Coordinates of C-alpha atoms and ligand atoms in Angstrom, one line a residue:
M1 CA -33.6 -13.9 -69.3
L2 CA -30.6 -13.8 -67.3
R3 CA -29.3 -17.1 -65.9
Q4 CA -26.3 -17.6 -63.3
L5 CA -24.3 -20.7 -62.4
T6 CA -21.7 -20.7 -59.7
A7 CA -19.0 -23.2 -58.6
G8 CA -16.2 -23.5 -56.2
E9 CA -15.0 -24.7 -52.9
S10 CA -13.8 -22.3 -50.1
H11 CA -10.3 -24.0 -50.3
G12 CA -10.5 -25.3 -53.9
K13 CA -8.7 -23.6 -56.8
G14 CA -11.2 -20.8 -57.1
M15 CA -14.8 -19.5 -57.5
I16 CA -16.4 -19.5 -60.9
A17 CA -19.4 -17.5 -62.1
I18 CA -21.1 -17.9 -65.3
L19 CA -23.8 -15.1 -66.3
E20 CA -25.8 -15.9 -69.5
G21 CA -28.1 -13.3 -71.0
M22 CA -26.3 -10.0 -70.8
P23 CA -27.1 -8.0 -73.6
A24 CA -24.5 -6.9 -76.2
G25 CA -22.8 -3.7 -76.0
L26 CA -22.3 -3.1 -72.2
K27 CA -18.9 -1.7 -71.3
V28 CA -17.5 -3.6 -68.5
E29 CA -14.1 -3.5 -66.9
A30 CA -12.6 -6.1 -64.4
Q31 CA -11.8 -3.0 -62.1
A32 CA -15.6 -2.6 -61.6
I33 CA -15.9 -6.2 -60.6
N34 CA -12.7 -6.1 -58.3
K35 CA -14.3 -2.9 -56.5
E36 CA -17.2 -4.8 -55.5
L37 CA -15.2 -7.9 -54.6
K38 CA -13.0 -5.6 -52.3
R39 CA -16.2 -4.3 -50.7
R40 CA -17.4 -7.8 -49.8
Q41 CA -13.9 -8.5 -48.0
A42 CA -14.3 -5.4 -45.7
G43 CA -16.0 -4.7 -42.5
F44 CA -14.9 -4.9 -38.8
G45 CA -15.2 -8.4 -37.5
R46 CA -14.0 -10.2 -40.8
G47 CA -11.6 -13.1 -40.1
R48 CA -8.1 -14.0 -41.1
R49 CA -8.9 -15.4 -44.4
M50 CA -9.8 -11.8 -45.6
K51 CA -6.1 -11.0 -44.9
I52 CA -4.8 -13.9 -47.1
E53 CA -7.3 -13.2 -50.1
N54 CA -7.2 -10.3 -52.5
D55 CA -10.4 -11.3 -54.7
R56 CA -9.8 -10.3 -58.2
A57 CA -11.8 -11.5 -61.2
E58 CA -10.5 -12.9 -64.4
I59 CA -12.9 -12.5 -67.3
I60 CA -12.8 -15.6 -69.1
S61 CA -15.4 -15.2 -71.9
G62 CA -18.2 -13.0 -72.9
L63 CA -16.2 -9.7 -73.6
K64 CA -14.1 -8.2 -76.3
N65 CA -12.3 -4.7 -76.0
N66 CA -14.4 -4.5 -72.6
L67 CA -17.7 -4.6 -74.2
T68 CA -20.1 -7.6 -73.7
L69 CA -20.9 -9.7 -76.9
G70 CA -24.2 -11.2 -75.7
S71 CA -22.5 -14.5 -75.0
P72 CA -22.2 -16.1 -71.6
V73 CA -19.7 -14.1 -69.3
A74 CA -17.5 -16.4 -67.4
L75 CA -15.6 -15.1 -64.3
L76 CA -12.7 -16.8 -62.4
I77 CA -11.5 -15.7 -59.0
R78 CA -8.7 -17.7 -57.9
N79 CA -8.3 -18.7 -53.9
K80 CA -4.8 -17.9 -52.6
D81 CA -5.7 -20.4 -49.7
A82 CA -6.3 -23.4 -52.1
G83 CA -5.2 -26.4 -49.9
I84 CA -8.5 -28.4 -50.0
E85 CA -6.8 -31.9 -50.3
K86 CA -4.4 -31.3 -47.3
L87 CA -7.1 -29.9 -44.9
H88 CA -7.8 -31.9 -41.8
K89 CA -11.0 -34.1 -41.1
V90 CA -14.0 -32.4 -39.3
T91 CA -15.7 -34.7 -37.1
A92 CA -17.9 -32.5 -34.8
A93 CA -20.8 -30.5 -36.5
R94 CA -21.2 -26.7 -35.8
P95 CA -24.7 -26.0 -34.5
G96 CA -26.3 -23.4 -37.1
H97 CA -24.1 -24.7 -40.1
A98 CA -24.9 -26.8 -42.8
D99 CA -22.5 -29.5 -41.3
L100 CA -24.9 -32.1 -39.7
A101 CA -27.7 -31.9 -42.3
G102 CA -25.3 -32.0 -45.2
L103 CA -23.5 -34.9 -43.8
L104 CA -26.5 -37.1 -43.3
K105 CA -28.0 -35.8 -46.7
Y106 CA -24.9 -36.7 -48.9
G107 CA -23.7 -39.7 -46.8
F108 CA -20.3 -38.4 -46.2
S109 CA -18.0 -39.4 -43.2
D110 CA -16.0 -36.0 -43.1
I111 CA -17.9 -32.7 -42.4
R112 CA -15.1 -31.0 -44.5
E113 CA -17.0 -32.4 -47.6
V114 CA -19.9 -30.3 -46.6
L115 CA -18.3 -27.1 -45.3
E116 CA -16.3 -26.5 -48.4
R117 CA -19.2 -25.6 -50.7
A118 CA -21.6 -24.6 -48.0
S119 CA -19.1 -21.8 -46.9
A120 CA -19.9 -18.2 -47.5
R121 CA -16.8 -18.1 -49.7
S122 CA -19.5 -18.9 -52.3
T123 CA -20.7 -15.2 -52.0
V124 CA -17.6 -14.2 -54.0
A125 CA -19.3 -15.5 -57.1
T126 CA -22.7 -13.9 -56.2
V127 CA -20.8 -10.5 -55.9
A128 CA -18.9 -11.0 -59.2
V129 CA -22.2 -11.5 -61.1
G130 CA -23.8 -8.8 -59.1
A131 CA -21.2 -6.5 -60.3
L132 CA -21.8 -7.1 -64.0
C133 CA -25.4 -6.7 -63.4
R134 CA -25.1 -3.4 -61.4
K135 CA -23.1 -2.1 -64.6
L136 CA -26.2 -2.8 -66.7
L137 CA -28.5 -1.1 -64.0
N138 CA -26.3 1.9 -63.9
E139 CA -26.9 2.5 -67.6
F140 CA -30.4 3.2 -66.5
G141 CA -29.6 5.4 -63.5
I142 CA -30.6 2.6 -61.0
I143 CA -28.3 2.7 -57.9
I144 CA -27.9 0.0 -55.3
S145 CA -26.4 0.7 -51.7
S146 CA -26.6 -0.9 -48.4
R147 CA -25.9 -0.2 -44.7
V148 CA -25.7 -1.7 -41.3
L149 CA -28.6 -1.0 -39.1
S150 CA -27.5 -2.8 -36.1
V151 CA -25.2 -5.4 -34.6
G152 CA -26.1 -7.6 -31.6
G153 CA -29.0 -5.3 -31.0
L154 CA -26.9 -2.2 -30.9
C155 CA -26.7 0.7 -33.3
G156 CA -24.1 3.5 -33.8
R157 CA -20.6 2.9 -34.9
A158 CA -19.0 2.9 -31.7
E159 CA -21.5 0.6 -29.8
I160 CA -21.4 -1.7 -32.8
K161 CA -17.6 -1.9 -32.6
A162 CA -17.7 -2.5 -29.0
R163 CA -20.2 -5.3 -29.4
I164 CA -18.0 -7.0 -31.9
K165 CA -14.9 -6.5 -29.7
E166 CA -16.9 -8.2 -27.0
A167 CA -17.8 -11.0 -29.1
I168 CA -14.1 -11.5 -30.0
S169 CA -13.0 -11.4 -26.3
K170 CA -15.7 -14.2 -25.5
G171 CA -14.8 -16.4 -28.4
D172 CA -18.3 -15.8 -29.6
T173 CA -19.7 -14.2 -33.0
V174 CA -22.5 -11.6 -33.3
G175 CA -25.2 -11.0 -36.1
G176 CA -27.3 -8.1 -37.1
I177 CA -29.5 -6.2 -39.6
F178 CA -28.7 -4.5 -42.8
E179 CA -30.7 -2.5 -45.3
V180 CA -30.3 -2.4 -48.8
T181 CA -31.9 0.7 -50.9
V182 CA -32.4 0.8 -54.7
K183 CA -33.0 4.1 -56.1
H184 CA -34.3 5.1 -59.5
V185 CA -36.1 1.9 -60.4
P186 CA -38.7 2.6 -63.0
V187 CA -42.4 1.7 -62.2
G188 CA -43.4 -1.5 -63.7
L189 CA -40.7 -4.1 -63.1
G190 CA -42.0 -7.6 -62.0
S191 CA -45.6 -8.5 -62.3
Y192 CA -48.7 -9.7 -60.2
A193 CA -49.6 -12.2 -63.0
Q194 CA -47.8 -15.2 -61.6
P195 CA -46.3 -15.7 -58.0
D196 CA -42.8 -16.3 -59.6
R197 CA -43.2 -13.0 -61.5
R198 CA -43.5 -10.9 -58.4
L199 CA -40.4 -8.7 -57.9
D200 CA -40.6 -9.0 -54.1
S201 CA -40.8 -12.8 -54.3
L202 CA -37.7 -12.8 -56.7
L203 CA -35.7 -10.3 -54.5
A204 CA -36.6 -12.2 -51.3
S205 CA -35.5 -15.4 -52.8
G206 CA -32.3 -13.9 -53.9
I207 CA -31.3 -12.5 -50.4
I208 CA -32.6 -15.4 -48.3
S209 CA -30.3 -17.6 -50.4
I210 CA -27.2 -15.8 -48.9
P211 CA -25.8 -18.1 -46.2
G212 CA -26.7 -16.9 -42.9
V213 CA -29.6 -14.7 -43.7
K214 CA -32.7 -15.6 -41.7
T215 CA -35.4 -12.9 -42.2
I216 CA -36.2 -10.3 -44.7
E217 CA -38.7 -7.4 -44.8
F218 CA -39.8 -4.9 -47.3
G219 CA -40.4 -1.3 -46.4
L220 CA -42.4 -1.1 -43.1
G221 CA -42.2 -4.9 -42.7
F222 CA -43.3 -6.3 -39.5
G223 CA -44.5 -2.8 -38.7
Y224 CA -47.6 -3.6 -41.0
A225 CA -48.6 -6.1 -38.4
V226 CA -49.2 -3.6 -35.7
S227 CA -51.0 -0.7 -37.5
F228 CA -54.2 0.1 -39.1
G229 CA -54.3 0.3 -43.1
S230 CA -55.2 3.9 -42.8
E231 CA -51.9 4.5 -41.1
V232 CA -49.6 2.6 -43.3
H233 CA -50.6 2.7 -46.9
D234 CA -48.9 5.1 -49.0
A235 CA -51.5 7.7 -50.1
I236 CA -51.4 8.7 -53.8
Y237 CA -51.1 12.4 -55.1
Y238 CA -50.7 14.1 -58.5
S239 CA -49.2 17.1 -59.8
K240 CA -48.5 18.3 -63.3
S241 CA -44.9 18.6 -62.7
R242 CA -44.2 15.4 -60.8
G243 CA -47.1 13.2 -62.0
Y244 CA -48.4 10.5 -59.6
F245 CA -46.5 10.7 -56.5
R246 CA -46.2 9.7 -52.6
Q247 CA -45.2 11.2 -49.4
T248 CA -44.3 8.0 -47.6
N249 CA -42.7 4.8 -48.9
N250 CA -43.9 2.2 -46.5
A251 CA -44.5 -0.3 -49.4
G252 CA -40.7 -0.2 -49.7
G253 CA -41.1 0.6 -53.4
I254 CA -43.1 -2.5 -54.5
E255 CA -47.0 -3.0 -54.7
G256 CA -48.5 -6.0 -55.9
G257 CA -45.3 -7.6 -56.8
I258 CA -44.4 -4.5 -59.2
S259 CA -42.1 -1.8 -58.6
N260 CA -43.8 1.5 -58.1
G261 CA -41.2 4.1 -58.8
Q262 CA -40.4 4.6 -55.1
P263 CA -36.9 3.4 -53.7
I264 CA -37.0 -0.3 -53.0
V265 CA -36.1 -0.8 -49.2
I266 CA -35.1 -4.1 -47.9
R267 CA -33.9 -5.2 -44.3
A268 CA -32.7 -8.5 -43.5
C269 CA -31.1 -10.3 -40.4
M270 CA -27.8 -11.9 -40.6
K271 CA -27.6 -14.6 -37.9
P272 CA -24.1 -14.8 -35.8
I273 CA -21.6 -17.0 -37.8
S274 CA -21.9 -20.5 -36.6
T275 CA -18.2 -21.2 -36.0
L276 CA -17.5 -20.3 -32.4
M277 CA -14.0 -20.0 -30.9
N278 CA -15.7 -21.0 -27.6
P279 CA -17.7 -23.9 -29.3
L280 CA -21.2 -25.3 -28.4
D281 CA -21.8 -28.8 -27.4
S282 CA -21.9 -31.4 -30.4
V283 CA -21.4 -35.0 -30.9
N284 CA -18.4 -36.8 -32.6
I285 CA -19.8 -38.3 -35.9
Q286 CA -17.5 -41.2 -35.7
N287 CA -17.9 -42.5 -32.0
K288 CA -21.2 -40.6 -31.2
K289 CA -19.7 -39.3 -27.9
V290 CA -20.1 -35.7 -26.6
A291 CA -17.8 -33.3 -28.3
K292 CA -17.2 -29.7 -28.7
A293 CA -18.2 -28.4 -32.2
A294 CA -15.4 -27.9 -34.6
V295 CA -13.4 -24.6 -34.4
E296 CA -12.4 -23.5 -37.9
R297 CA -10.7 -20.1 -38.8
S298 CA -13.7 -18.0 -39.3
D299 CA -15.3 -14.5 -39.0
I300 CA -16.9 -12.9 -36.1
C301 CA -19.3 -10.4 -37.8
V302 CA -20.2 -10.2 -41.5
V303 CA -23.2 -7.9 -41.4
E304 CA -21.5 -5.4 -43.5
A305 CA -20.2 -7.9 -46.1
A306 CA -23.7 -9.5 -46.1
G307 CA -25.2 -6.2 -47.2
V308 CA -22.8 -6.1 -50.1
V309 CA -23.7 -9.5 -51.0
A310 CA -27.4 -8.7 -50.9
E311 CA -26.9 -5.6 -53.0
S312 CA -25.3 -8.1 -55.6
A313 CA -28.3 -10.5 -55.3
C314 CA -30.8 -7.6 -55.8
A315 CA -28.6 -6.5 -58.8
F316 CA -29.1 -9.9 -60.4
V317 CA -32.9 -9.9 -59.9
L318 CA -33.4 -6.4 -61.0
A319 CA -31.3 -6.8 -64.0
D320 CA -33.3 -9.8 -65.1
A321 CA -36.6 -7.8 -64.5
L322 CA -35.4 -4.9 -66.7
L323 CA -34.3 -7.0 -69.6
E324 CA -37.7 -9.0 -69.3
K325 CA -39.5 -5.5 -69.5
F326 CA -37.4 -3.8 -72.3
G327 CA -35.6 -6.3 -74.3
S328 CA -32.6 -8.4 -74.0
D329 CA -30.3 -8.6 -76.9
C330 CA -28.8 -5.3 -77.6
L331 CA -28.1 -2.5 -75.0
Q332 CA -28.9 0.1 -77.7
D333 CA -32.3 -1.4 -78.4
I334 CA -33.1 -1.8 -74.7
K335 CA -32.4 1.9 -74.1
S336 CA -34.7 3.0 -76.9
S337 CA -37.4 0.8 -75.5
Y338 CA -36.8 2.2 -72.0
R339 CA -36.9 5.8 -73.1
S340 CA -40.2 5.3 -75.1
Y341 CA -41.7 3.5 -72.0
M342 CA -40.6 6.4 -69.6
H343 CA -42.0 8.8 -72.2
R344 CA -45.3 7.2 -72.0
I345 CA -45.3 6.8 -68.3
A346 CA -44.5 10.5 -67.9
H347 CA -47.6 11.3 -69.8
A348 CA -49.9 8.8 -68.4
Ligands
EPS401 C1 -15.3 -16.6 -46.4 C2 -14.2 -17.5 -46.3 C3 -14.3 -18.6 -45.2 C4 -14.8 -18.0 -44.0 C5 -16.1 -17.5 -44.2 C6 -16.4 -16.7 -45.2 O1 -12.9 -18.8 -45.2 P1 -12.1 -19.7 -44.1 O2 -13.1 -20.9 -43.9 O3 -11.1 -20.2 -44.9 O4 -11.8 -18.9 -43.1 O5 -14.0 -17.1 -43.4 O6 -17.1 -18.6 -44.2 C7 -17.9 -18.7 -43.1 C8 -18.1 -17.8 -42.2 C9 -18.9 -19.9 -43.2 O7 -19.6 -20.0 -42.1 O8 -18.7 -20.5 -44.2 C10 -15.4 -15.5 -47.4 O9 -14.6 -15.4 -48.2 O10 -16.4 -14.6 -47.4

């Protein structure tokens, strides 16, 4: 079983990730992690922080000569903007952020204490963990990608860029929809046997945990609600050369909580970032008088980056499901178990 633990404040010394349960014998170079960290920083509409940071992982443990040892892998990504002790007090909660609920829950008198950990900077650690998991999945031919489908209701590169520019000029922010696709997932990951073993439940949990993600759908998703069953279920065919196959993938690669061998397709909505340069009404938490919400340096649009983070969250869930199915200690053993299973499936 894979377990992850992350730590770090947005302007603290750095972000930390520990991944336990990686099998021994997997080749991992820091470069592979850094490549994913760089993808997370990209996208039109990112804020000034991304110009300051150049996120790079230091591998602290779990590897020797670039090979995993089967022991916990610990990663450290240092923050360049690490002035947490010197940052000003925040007194007007931003609608949409964790600010107010966090302040009340933990009994703070400065919203800064909330926003430092609630910040989406925490996704640095998610992506670092995801990069390790992705390396494992690649050994089995599993490939994860993402793309932006729309921003502010508009599709197409030029329209999306124009929408983000419009948000910038108005001191506003804008959200959108991204799609994650996972190819070459073997049939049989996850199970219907318990709710918490369903692959879609686990993937949904991973993606909805990303700050700012509000909805998620698999395959046809909400489209199922407006169709007859005969129109949307993926009919089953068989041929000697292909075995069982489908001509459609409305299920998005998962039936009954189990991967069915088709690509896994997930779409999710990332809400507009809640820090607005032209802020909404709020209340000063010290004197309870009307105040404008706090204005912090932030991003305008992070839909592309959210896709990269969602890929990483999926990589963790799928790597865990793969290890559960095929064994967990030694990559070589896992590969032989995988080969023998695939052979059985091919002749089923
Ligand atoms: C982020 C770092 C943060 C924000 C952003 C994501 O850095 P700073 O607060 O110093 O500008 O840019 O966080 C949020 C949008 C948020 O709502 O918390 C990052 O590394 O992705």
